[in-house]
């Protein structure tokens, strides 16, 4: 009994414990990351604005029982969740949830939705967070937007540990990748849009300090545009529905920015040379009628309107008005200047790093899922050692405590050496990379 007690004590100290992994083992079944959404790559701004879903709407109308991260920006609406098995059922739930939250029949949007699973979804998340998938490569805002979406989802409902682990690792990798992106000099899509607008024929030959510039909104997009304009040396009037917010921003930038309420827009349009729109309004704030009235008081002076919002701030029919140049996100996809040589030289290595990171995260998930099997395998080996020592305990009763300790140590070392190669093989097999799939 004394020998058996010592054996059990040694086994209980964690020789075959769950210390194989830092994280606790997951539920049975590996599962995979699932992403459903639309982006500027394959969908127009008209499509994206119909699918612009708020976090509150998703919480109310998203699929019940599915904890997900909603990423909604001017260029994409994507939902990330953890699905069991191959993730097909989860993907279907997310597609139906997006349609329900957008209040549209699934059939009307299904052709626009892209679904990714497994390592494809992991790589996509990394590329999005690092700005590699942005309209302007190296977009400085997107990583903060991904982090904010992730934190909001965690605050709203418990997330599966696998989903948390993937997002945490993707965000850490994105920071490194973003710093290494050679073409990531533009802080955001807003700054690139401002550059395109200022290079329009109506404005490019005029000194910047002579331009009357109006910015609508006080959110992230409007702030980015405002900051870029101030950095270029422009004088700007900031209009916002909540005047106190506009005043705070104006105070921050000092004399370069003046503020006013959004209700003054019709009057300001009579003088503006450039109007930058970046509000969070769910409906247009600048319609054809208001602009048409303003044009009548402008003595045929043209105006450039830059619409960075999703949903759009400007009625599309404004484009037909004489003397108005409207630039929206679809136009930026064609007009944003991109140095192809710089892309080829600098981005290849960053893209390779993104792929490598996705493989590492996928390997971590596989190893995490294999942990219970590895623990069970090593437990059985140690249990067999314990059983055999207990079986021969009567024949070892004359051994001194020191001699018995030597026998225990010897058998333990033999079992550990025998289990080492199979354990490594199990880990390597678990870590083997298998590509995810894009589901039509």
CSV table of C-alpha atoms in Angstrom, one decimal:
chain,number,residue,atom,x,y,z
A,1,UNK,CA,0.0,0.0,0.0
A,2,UNK,CA,2.9,2.3,0.8
A,3,UNK,CA,4.5,1.6,-2.6
A,4,UNK,CA,1.2,2.1,-4.4
A,5,UNK,CA,0.6,5.4,-2.5
A,6,UNK,CA,4.0,6.7,-3.6
A,7,UNK,CA,3.3,5.6,-7.2
A,8,UNK,CA,-0.1,7.4,-7.3
A,9,UNK,CA,1.5,10.5,-5.7
A,10,UNK,CA,4.2,10.6,-8.4
A,11,UNK,CA,1.6,10.2,-11.2
A,12,UNK,CA,-0.7,12.9,-9.7
A,13,UNK,CA,2.1,15.5,-9.9
A,14,UNK,CA,1.3,16.0,-13.6
A,15,UNK,CA,3.6,13.6,-15.5
A,16,UNK,CA,0.7,13.2,-18.1
A,17,UNK,CA,-1.2,16.3,-17.2
A,18,UNK,CA,-2.7,18.9,-19.5
A,19,UNK,CA,0.5,20.9,-19.5
A,20,UNK,CA,1.1,19.8,-23.1
A,21,UNK,CA,-0.6,23.0,-24.1
A,22,UNK,CA,-0.8,26.4,-22.4
A,23,UNK,CA,-4.5,26.6,-23.2
A,24,UNK,CA,-7.2,24.3,-21.8
A,25,UNK,CA,-8.5,21.7,-24.3
A,26,UNK,CA,-11.4,22.7,-26.4
A,27,UNK,CA,-14.7,20.9,-26.8
A,28,UNK,CA,-14.7,17.7,-28.8
A,29,UNK,CA,-14.4,18.4,-32.5
A,30,UNK,CA,-11.9,20.9,-34.0
A,31,UNK,CA,-14.2,23.1,-36.0
A,32,UNK,CA,-13.0,26.1,-38.0
A,33,UNK,CA,-13.2,29.8,-38.5
A,34,UNK,CA,-16.0,30.9,-40.8
A,35,UNK,CA,-16.3,34.3,-42.6
A,36,UNK,CA,-19.4,35.6,-44.5
A,37,UNK,CA,-19.4,39.0,-46.1
A,38,UNK,CA,-19.0,41.5,-48.9
A,39,UNK,CA,-16.2,43.9,-49.7
A,40,UNK,CA,-15.1,46.5,-52.4
A,41,UNK,CA,-13.4,43.7,-54.3
A,42,UNK,CA,-16.6,42.1,-55.7
A,43,UNK,CA,-19.5,44.4,-54.6
A,44,UNK,CA,-20.3,48.0,-55.5
A,45,UNK,CA,-21.0,50.6,-52.9
A,46,UNK,CA,-24.7,50.3,-53.8
A,47,UNK,CA,-24.6,46.7,-52.7
A,48,UNK,CA,-22.5,47.3,-49.6
A,49,UNK,CA,-24.8,50.1,-48.4
A,50,UNK,CA,-27.8,47.8,-48.4
A,51,UNK,CA,-25.8,45.4,-46.2
A,52,UNK,CA,-24.4,48.0,-43.9
A,53,UNK,CA,-25.5,46.4,-40.5
A,54,UNK,CA,-25.1,48.0,-37.1
A,55,UNK,CA,-23.8,46.1,-34.1
A,56,UNK,CA,-27.2,46.5,-32.4
A,57,UNK,CA,-29.1,45.2,-35.4
A,58,UNK,CA,-26.8,42.2,-35.6
A,59,UNK,CA,-27.4,41.4,-31.9
A,60,UNK,CA,-31.1,41.6,-32.4
A,61,UNK,CA,-31.5,39.8,-35.8
A,62,UNK,CA,-28.3,37.7,-36.1
A,63,UNK,CA,-28.6,33.9,-35.9
A,64,UNK,CA,-29.5,32.8,-32.4
A,65,UNK,CA,-26.9,30.9,-30.5
A,66,UNK,CA,-24.1,32.0,-32.8
A,67,UNK,CA,-21.5,34.3,-31.2
A,68,UNK,CA,-19.8,36.3,-34.0
A,69,UNK,CA,-17.7,39.3,-34.7
A,70,UNK,CA,-19.3,41.9,-37.0
A,71,UNK,CA,-16.8,44.1,-39.0
A,72,UNK,CA,-18.7,46.9,-40.8
A,73,UNK,CA,-16.6,49.6,-42.5
A,74,UNK,CA,-17.0,51.7,-45.6
A,75,UNK,CA,-15.5,49.0,-47.8
A,76,UNK,CA,-16.7,45.8,-46.2
A,77,UNK,CA,-19.4,44.1,-44.1
A,78,UNK,CA,-18.1,40.8,-42.7
A,79,UNK,CA,-19.1,38.4,-40.0
A,80,UNK,CA,-16.7,36.0,-38.3
A,81,UNK,CA,-17.8,33.0,-36.2
A,82,UNK,CA,-16.5,29.6,-35.1
A,83,UNK,CA,-18.2,26.7,-36.7
A,84,UNK,CA,-18.2,23.0,-35.8
A,85,UNK,CA,-16.8,20.5,-38.2
A,86,UNK,CA,-16.3,21.9,-41.7
A,87,UNK,CA,-18.3,25.0,-40.8
A,88,UNK,CA,-20.9,24.6,-43.5
A,89,UNK,CA,-23.9,24.8,-41.1
A,90,UNK,CA,-22.4,27.9,-39.4
A,91,UNK,CA,-21.8,29.5,-42.8
A,92,UNK,CA,-25.5,29.0,-43.8
A,93,UNK,CA,-26.6,30.5,-40.4
A,94,UNK,CA,-24.4,33.5,-41.0
A,95,UNK,CA,-25.7,34.0,-44.5
A,96,UNK,CA,-29.3,33.9,-43.3
A,97,UNK,CA,-28.5,36.1,-40.4
A,98,UNK,CA,-26.9,38.8,-42.7
A,99,UNK,CA,-30.0,38.7,-44.9
A,100,UNK,CA,-32.3,39.0,-41.9
A,101,UNK,CA,-30.3,41.9,-40.4
A,102,UNK,CA,-30.3,43.7,-43.7
A,103,UNK,CA,-34.1,43.0,-44.0
A,104,UNK,CA,-33.6,41.5,-47.5
A,105,UNK,CA,-34.5,38.1,-49.0
A,106,UNK,CA,-31.5,35.8,-48.9
A,107,UNK,CA,-31.9,35.1,-52.6
A,108,UNK,CA,-31.4,38.7,-53.5
A,109,UNK,CA,-28.0,39.0,-51.8
A,110,UNK,CA,-26.6,35.5,-51.9
A,111,UNK,CA,-24.8,36.1,-55.1
A,112,UNK,CA,-22.8,38.9,-53.5
A,113,UNK,CA,-21.8,37.1,-50.3
A,114,UNK,CA,-18.4,35.5,-50.1
A,115,UNK,CA,-17.9,32.6,-47.6
A,116,UNK,CA,-14.5,31.5,-46.4
A,117,UNK,CA,-13.7,28.7,-44.0
A,118,UNK,CA,-10.7,27.2,-42.2
A,119,UNK,CA,-7.2,28.6,-43.1
A,120,UNK,CA,-8.6,30.6,-46.0
A,121,UNK,CA,-10.8,32.6,-43.4
A,122,UNK,CA,-7.8,32.9,-41.1
A,123,UNK,CA,-5.6,34.3,-43.9
A,124,UNK,CA,-8.3,36.7,-44.9
A,125,UNK,CA,-8.7,38.0,-41.4
A,126,UNK,CA,-5.0,38.7,-41.1
A,127,UNK,CA,-4.9,40.4,-44.5
A,128,UNK,CA,-7.9,42.6,-43.6
A,129,UNK,CA,-6.5,43.6,-40.2
A,130,UNK,CA,-3.1,44.4,-41.7
A,131,UNK,CA,-4.6,46.6,-44.4
A,132,UNK,CA,-3.4,44.2,-47.2
A,133,UNK,CA,-7.0,43.7,-48.4
A,134,UNK,CA,-7.9,47.4,-48.2
A,135,UNK,CA,-8.7,49.7,-51.1
A,136,UNK,CA,-5.5,51.6,-50.1
A,137,UNK,CA,-2.9,49.0,-49.2
A,138,UNK,CA,-1.6,49.6,-45.7
A,139,UNK,CA,-4.8,51.4,-44.5
A,140,UNK,CA,-3.9,52.8,-41.1
A,141,UNK,CA,-7.4,52.6,-39.7
A,142,UNK,CA,-8.5,49.1,-40.4
A,143,UNK,CA,-6.6,47.3,-37.6
A,144,UNK,CA,-8.2,49.6,-35.0
A,145,UNK,CA,-11.6,48.9,-36.6
A,146,UNK,CA,-11.0,45.1,-36.4
A,147,UNK,CA,-9.9,45.4,-32.8
A,148,UNK,CA,-12.9,47.5,-31.9
A,149,UNK,CA,-15.3,45.0,-33.6
A,150,UNK,CA,-13.7,42.2,-31.7
A,151,UNK,CA,-13.9,43.9,-28.3
A,152,UNK,CA,-17.5,44.9,-29.0
A,153,UNK,CA,-18.4,41.3,-29.7
A,154,UNK,CA,-16.7,40.1,-26.6
A,155,UNK,CA,-18.6,42.7,-24.5
A,156,UNK,CA,-21.9,41.7,-26.1
A,157,UNK,CA,-21.7,37.9,-25.6
A,158,UNK,CA,-19.2,35.1,-24.6
A,159,UNK,CA,-17.1,34.1,-27.6
A,160,UNK,CA,-15.7,30.6,-28.2
A,161,UNK,CA,-12.1,30.4,-27.0
A,162,UNK,CA,-11.0,29.4,-30.5
A,163,UNK,CA,-12.5,32.5,-32.0
A,164,UNK,CA,-10.8,34.7,-29.3
A,165,UNK,CA,-7.5,33.0,-29.9
A,166,UNK,CA,-7.6,33.5,-33.7
A,167,UNK,CA,-8.5,37.2,-33.4
A,168,UNK,CA,-5.9,37.9,-30.8
A,169,UNK,CA,-3.2,36.3,-32.9
A,170,UNK,CA,-4.3,37.9,-36.1
A,171,UNK,CA,-4.3,41.3,-34.6
A,172,UNK,CA,-0.8,40.9,-33.2
A,173,UNK,CA,0.4,39.7,-36.5
A,174,UNK,CA,-1.4,42.5,-38.3
A,175,UNK,CA,0.5,45.2,-36.4
A,176,UNK,CA,3.9,43.7,-37.5
A,177,UNK,CA,2.7,43.3,-41.1
A,178,UNK,CA,1.3,46.8,-41.3
A,179,UNK,CA,4.6,48.3,-40.1
A,180,UNK,CA,6.4,46.2,-42.8
A,181,UNK,CA,4.0,47.3,-45.7
A,182,UNK,CA,6.1,49.5,-47.9
A,183,UNK,CA,3.1,51.1,-49.7
A,184,UNK,CA,1.3,51.8,-46.4
A,185,UNK,CA,2.1,55.4,-46.4
A,186,UNK,CA,-1.5,56.6,-46.6
A,187,UNK,CA,-3.1,56.6,-43.2
A,188,UNK,CA,-6.5,55.7,-44.5
A,189,UNK,CA,-8.9,55.5,-47.5
A,190,UNK,CA,-10.0,58.9,-46.5
A,191,UNK,CA,-6.6,60.5,-47.2
A,192,UNK,CA,-6.4,58.7,-50.5
A,193,UNK,CA,-9.8,60.0,-51.4
A,194,UNK,CA,-8.9,63.5,-50.5
A,195,UNK,CA,-5.8,63.3,-52.7
A,196,UNK,CA,-7.9,62.1,-55.6
A,197,UNK,CA,-10.4,64.9,-55.1
A,198,UNK,CA,-7.7,67.5,-55.0
A,199,UNK,CA,-6.3,66.2,-58.2
A,200,UNK,CA,-9.6,66.6,-60.0
A,201,UNK,CA,-9.5,69.0,-63.0
A,202,UNK,CA,-11.7,71.5,-61.2
A,203,UNK,CA,-9.2,71.9,-58.3
A,204,UNK,CA,-5.7,70.7,-59.2
A,205,UNK,CA,-4.5,74.1,-60.6
A,206,UNK,CA,-5.8,76.1,-57.7
A,207,UNK,CA,-3.6,76.8,-54.6
A,208,UNK,CA,-4.9,74.8,-51.6
A,209,UNK,CA,-5.2,77.7,-49.3
A,210,UNK,CA,-7.7,79.4,-51.7
A,211,UNK,CA,-10.1,76.4,-51.7
A,212,UNK,CA,-13.2,76.5,-49.6
A,213,UNK,CA,-13.5,73.0,-48.1
A,214,UNK,CA,-16.3,71.6,-46.1
A,215,UNK,CA,-16.2,68.3,-44.3
A,216,UNK,CA,-19.4,66.6,-43.1
A,217,UNK,CA,-19.3,64.4,-40.0
A,218,UNK,CA,-17.2,63.9,-36.9
A,219,UNK,CA,-16.6,60.1,-37.0
A,220,UNK,CA,-13.5,58.1,-37.9
A,221,UNK,CA,-13.7,58.7,-41.7
A,222,UNK,CA,-14.4,62.4,-41.4
A,223,UNK,CA,-11.6,62.8,-38.8
A,224,UNK,CA,-9.1,61.0,-41.1
A,225,UNK,CA,-10.1,63.2,-44.0
A,226,UNK,CA,-9.9,66.3,-41.8
A,227,UNK,CA,-6.5,65.4,-40.4
A,228,UNK,CA,-5.1,64.8,-43.9
A,229,UNK,CA,-6.4,68.1,-45.2
A,230,UNK,CA,-5.0,70.0,-42.2
A,231,UNK,CA,-1.7,68.2,-42.8
A,232,UNK,CA,-1.7,69.5,-46.4
A,233,UNK,CA,-2.2,73.1,-45.1
A,234,UNK,CA,-5.9,73.5,-46.0
A,235,UNK,CA,-8.5,75.6,-44.2
A,236,UNK,CA,-11.7,73.6,-43.4
A,237,UNK,CA,-15.2,74.1,-42.2
A,238,UNK,CA,-16.5,71.1,-40.3
A,239,UNK,CA,-20.3,70.5,-40.2
A,240,UNK,CA,-21.8,67.9,-37.9
A,241,UNK,CA,-25.3,67.1,-36.7
A,242,UNK,CA,-24.1,67.5,-33.1
A,243,UNK,CA,-22.4,70.9,-32.9
A,244,UNK,CA,-20.5,70.2,-29.7
A,245,UNK,CA,-18.6,67.4,-31.4
A,246,UNK,CA,-17.7,69.6,-34.3
A,247,UNK,CA,-16.5,72.3,-31.9
A,248,UNK,CA,-14.3,69.9,-30.0
A,249,UNK,CA,-12.6,68.8,-33.2
A,250,UNK,CA,-12.2,72.4,-34.4
A,251,UNK,CA,-10.6,73.4,-31.0
A,252,UNK,CA,-8.2,70.5,-31.4
A,253,UNK,CA,-7.0,71.8,-34.8
A,254,UNK,CA,-7.0,75.4,-33.8
A,255,UNK,CA,-7.5,78.2,-36.3
A,256,UNK,CA,-7.3,75.8,-39.3
A,257,UNK,CA,-10.9,74.5,-38.7
A,258,UNK,CA,-14.1,76.3,-38.1
A,259,UNK,CA,-17.3,74.4,-37.0
A,260,UNK,CA,-21.0,74.7,-37.7
A,261,UNK,CA,-24.2,72.7,-37.4
A,262,UNK,CA,-25.2,70.4,-40.3
A,263,UNK,CA,-28.3,72.4,-40.8
A,264,UNK,CA,-26.1,75.1,-42.4
A,265,UNK,CA,-25.1,72.8,-45.2
A,266,UNK,CA,-27.3,74.5,-47.9
A,267,UNK,CA,-25.7,77.8,-47.2
A,268,UNK,CA,-22.2,76.4,-47.1
A,269,UNK,CA,-22.8,74.6,-50.4
A,270,UNK,CA,-23.1,78.0,-52.2
A,271,UNK,CA,-19.4,78.7,-51.5
A,272,UNK,CA,-17.7,75.3,-51.2
A,273,UNK,CA,-15.2,74.1,-53.8
A,274,UNK,CA,-14.8,70.7,-52.2
A,275,UNK,CA,-17.3,68.8,-50.0
A,276,UNK,CA,-16.0,65.7,-48.2
A,277,UNK,CA,-18.8,63.5,-46.8
A,278,UNK,CA,-18.2,61.0,-44.1
A,279,UNK,CA,-21.2,60.8,-41.7
A,280,UNK,CA,-22.8,57.8,-40.1
A,281,UNK,CA,-26.2,58.7,-41.4
A,282,UNK,CA,-28.4,55.8,-42.7
A,283,UNK,CA,-29.8,58.0,-45.4
A,284,UNK,CA,-28.3,60.7,-47.7
A,285,UNK,CA,-27.5,64.0,-46.1
A,286,UNK,CA,-26.8,65.7,-49.5
A,287,UNK,CA,-29.6,65.3,-52.0
A,288,UNK,CA,-30.1,66.5,-55.6
A,289,UNK,CA,-32.6,69.2,-54.7
A,290,UNK,CA,-30.4,70.9,-52.1
A,291,UNK,CA,-27.4,70.9,-54.3
A,292,UNK,CA,-29.3,72.0,-57.3
A,293,UNK,CA,-30.5,75.1,-55.4
A,294,UNK,CA,-27.0,75.8,-54.2
A,295,UNK,CA,-25.7,75.6,-57.8
A,296,UNK,CA,-28.0,78.4,-58.8
A,297,UNK,CA,-26.2,80.7,-56.5
A,298,UNK,CA,-22.7,79.7,-57.5
A,299,UNK,CA,-22.4,81.6,-60.8
A,300,UNK,CA,-21.5,78.4,-62.7
A,301,UNK,CA,-18.5,77.6,-60.4
A,302,UNK,CA,-18.0,73.8,-60.2
A,303,UNK,CA,-17.9,71.8,-57.0
A,304,UNK,CA,-16.2,68.5,-56.2
A,305,UNK,CA,-18.1,66.2,-53.9
A,306,UNK,CA,-16.2,63.3,-52.2
A,307,UNK,CA,-18.5,60.7,-50.7
A,308,UNK,CA,-16.6,58.3,-48.3
A,309,UNK,CA,-19.6,57.0,-46.4
A,310,UNK,CA,-21.4,53.7,-46.4
A,311,UNK,CA,-24.4,54.0,-46.7
A,312,UNK,CA,-23.7,56.8,-49.1
A,313,UNK,CA,-24.1,60.4,-47.9
A,314,UNK,CA,-24.8,61.7,-51.4
A,315,UNK,CA,-27.7,60.8,-53.7
A,316,UNK,CA,-26.2,59.1,-56.8
A,317,UNK,CA,-28.3,61.3,-59.1
A,318,UNK,CA,-26.2,64.3,-58.0
A,319,UNK,CA,-23.7,63.0,-60.5
A,320,UNK,CA,-25.9,64.1,-63.4
A,321,UNK,CA,-25.9,67.8,-62.3
A,322,UNK,CA,-23.9,70.1,-64.5
A,323,UNK,CA,-21.0,71.6,-62.6
A,324,UNK,CA,-20.8,68.7,-60.0
A,325,UNK,CA,-18.0,66.1,-59.9
A,326,UNK,CA,-19.1,63.3,-57.6
A,327,UNK,CA,-16.4,60.8,-56.4
A,328,UNK,CA,-17.5,57.9,-54.4
A,329,UNK,CA,-15.9,54.7,-53.2
A,330,UNK,CA,-16.4,52.9,-56.4
A,331,UNK,CA,-14.7,55.7,-58.2
A,332,UNK,CA,-11.8,55.5,-55.8
A,333,UNK,CA,-11.3,51.9,-56.6
A,334,UNK,CA,-10.5,53.0,-60.2
A,335,UNK,CA,-8.8,56.3,-59.4
A,336,UNK,CA,-6.5,55.6,-56.4
A,337,UNK,CA,-2.9,55.9,-57.5
A,338,UNK,CA,-1.0,52.6,-57.0
A,339,UNK,CA,2.7,52.2,-57.6
A,340,UNK,CA,2.7,48.8,-59.3
A,341,UNK,CA,6.5,48.5,-59.0
A,342,UNK,CA,6.4,49.2,-55.3
A,343,UNK,CA,3.7,46.7,-54.8
A,344,UNK,CA,5.7,44.0,-56.6
A,345,UNK,CA,8.9,44.7,-54.7
A,346,UNK,CA,7.6,45.3,-51.3
A,347,UNK,CA,4.3,43.5,-50.8
A,348,UNK,CA,5.5,40.0,-51.8
A,349,UNK,CA,7.4,39.5,-48.6
A,350,UNK,CA,4.6,40.9,-46.5
A,351,UNK,CA,2.0,38.6,-48.2
A,352,UNK,CA,4.3,35.6,-47.6
A,353,UNK,CA,4.5,36.6,-43.9
A,354,UNK,CA,0.7,36.7,-43.8
A,355,UNK,CA,0.5,33.2,-45.3
A,356,UNK,CA,3.0,31.9,-42.8
A,357,UNK,CA,1.2,33.5,-39.9
A,358,UNK,CA,-2.1,32.0,-41.0
A,359,UNK,CA,-0.4,28.5,-41.1
A,360,UNK,CA,0.9,29.1,-37.6
A,361,UNK,CA,-2.5,30.0,-36.3
A,362,UNK,CA,-4.0,27.0,-38.1
A,363,UNK,CA,-1.4,24.7,-36.6
A,364,UNK,CA,-2.1,26.1,-33.1
A,365,UNK,CA,-5.8,25.3,-33.6
A,366,UNK,CA,-5.0,21.8,-34.7
A,367,UNK,CA,-2.7,21.2,-31.8
A,368,UNK,CA,-5.2,22.6,-29.4
A,369,UNK,CA,-7.9,20.3,-30.8
A,370,UNK,CA,-5.5,17.3,-30.5
A,371,UNK,CA,-4.6,18.0,-26.9
A,372,UNK,CA,-7.2,15.7,-25.3
A,373,UNK,CA,-6.0,12.8,-27.5
A,374,UNK,CA,-2.4,13.4,-26.6
A,375,UNK,CA,-3.2,13.7,-22.9
A,376,UNK,CA,-5.2,10.5,-23.1
A,377,UNK,CA,-2.4,8.7,-24.9
A,378,UNK,CA,0.2,9.7,-22.4
A,379,UNK,CA,-2.1,9.0,-19.5
A,380,UNK,CA,-2.7,5.4,-20.6
A,381,UNK,CA,1.1,4.9,-20.9
A,382,UNK,CA,1.7,6.1,-17.4
A,383,UNK,CA,-1.3,4.1,-16.1
A,384,UNK,CA,0.2,0.9,-17.6
A,385,UNK,CA,3.5,1.7,-15.8
A,386,UNK,CA,1.6,2.2,-12.5
A,387,UNK,CA,-0.3,-1.0,-13.0
A,388,UNK,CA,2.8,-3.1,-13.7
A,389,UNK,CA,4.6,-1.6,-10.7
A,390,UNK,CA,1.6,-2.4,-8.5
A,391,UNK,CA,1.5,-5.9,-9.9
A,392,UNK,CA,5.2,-6.6,-8.9
A,393,UNK,CA,5.0,-4.6,-5.7
A,394,UNK,CA,5.1,-7.8,-3.5
A,395,UNK,CA,8.4,-8.8,-5.1
A,396,UNK,CA,9.9,-5.3,-4.4
A,397,UNK,CA,8.8,-5.1,-0.7
A,398,UNK,CA,12.4,-5.6,0.6
A,399,UNK,CA,13.7,-2.6,-1.4
A,400,UNK,CA,14.7,0.5,0.6
A,401,UNK,CA,12.9,3.7,-0.1
A,402,UNK,CA,15.9,4.9,-2.1
A,403,UNK,CA,16.0,1.8,-4.2
A,404,UNK,CA,12.2,2.0,-4.7
A,405,UNK,CA,12.6,5.6,-5.8
A,406,UNK,CA,15.3,4.5,-8.3
A,407,UNK,CA,12.9,1.8,-9.8
A,408,UNK,CA,10.1,4.4,-10.1
A,409,UNK,CA,12.4,6.9,-11.8
A,410,UNK,CA,13.8,4.3,-14.1
A,411,UNK,CA,10.4,3.0,-15.3
A,412,UNK,CA,9.1,6.6,-15.6
A,413,UNK,CA,12.0,7.5,-17.9
A,414,UNK,CA,11.6,4.4,-20.0
A,415,UNK,CA,7.9,5.1,-20.5
A,416,UNK,CA,8.5,8.8,-21.3
A,417,UNK,CA,11.1,7.8,-23.9
A,418,UNK,CA,8.8,5.3,-25.5
A,419,UNK,CA,6.0,7.8,-25.6
A,420,UNK,CA,8.1,10.7,-26.9
A,421,UNK,CA,8.2,9.8,-30.6
A,422,UNK,CA,4.5,8.9,-30.9
A,423,UNK,CA,3.7,12.1,-29.0
A,424,UNK,CA,5.8,14.2,-31.4
A,425,UNK,CA,4.1,12.4,-34.4
A,426,UNK,CA,0.7,13.2,-33.0
A,427,UNK,CA,1.6,16.9,-32.6
A,428,UNK,CA,3.1,17.1,-36.1
A,429,UNK,CA,0.1,15.4,-37.6
A,430,UNK,CA,-2.2,17.8,-35.7
A,431,UNK,CA,-0.1,20.8,-36.9
A,432,UNK,CA,-0.2,19.6,-40.6
A,433,UNK,CA,-1.6,22.4,-42.7
A,434,UNK,CA,-4.8,21.8,-44.7
A,435,UNK,CA,-6.1,24.7,-46.8
A,436,UNK,CA,-9.5,26.0,-46.1
A,437,UNK,CA,-12.1,26.4,-48.8
A,438,UNK,CA,-13.9,29.3,-50.5
A,439,UNK,CA,-17.6,28.3,-50.8
A,440,UNK,CA,-19.5,29.8,-53.7
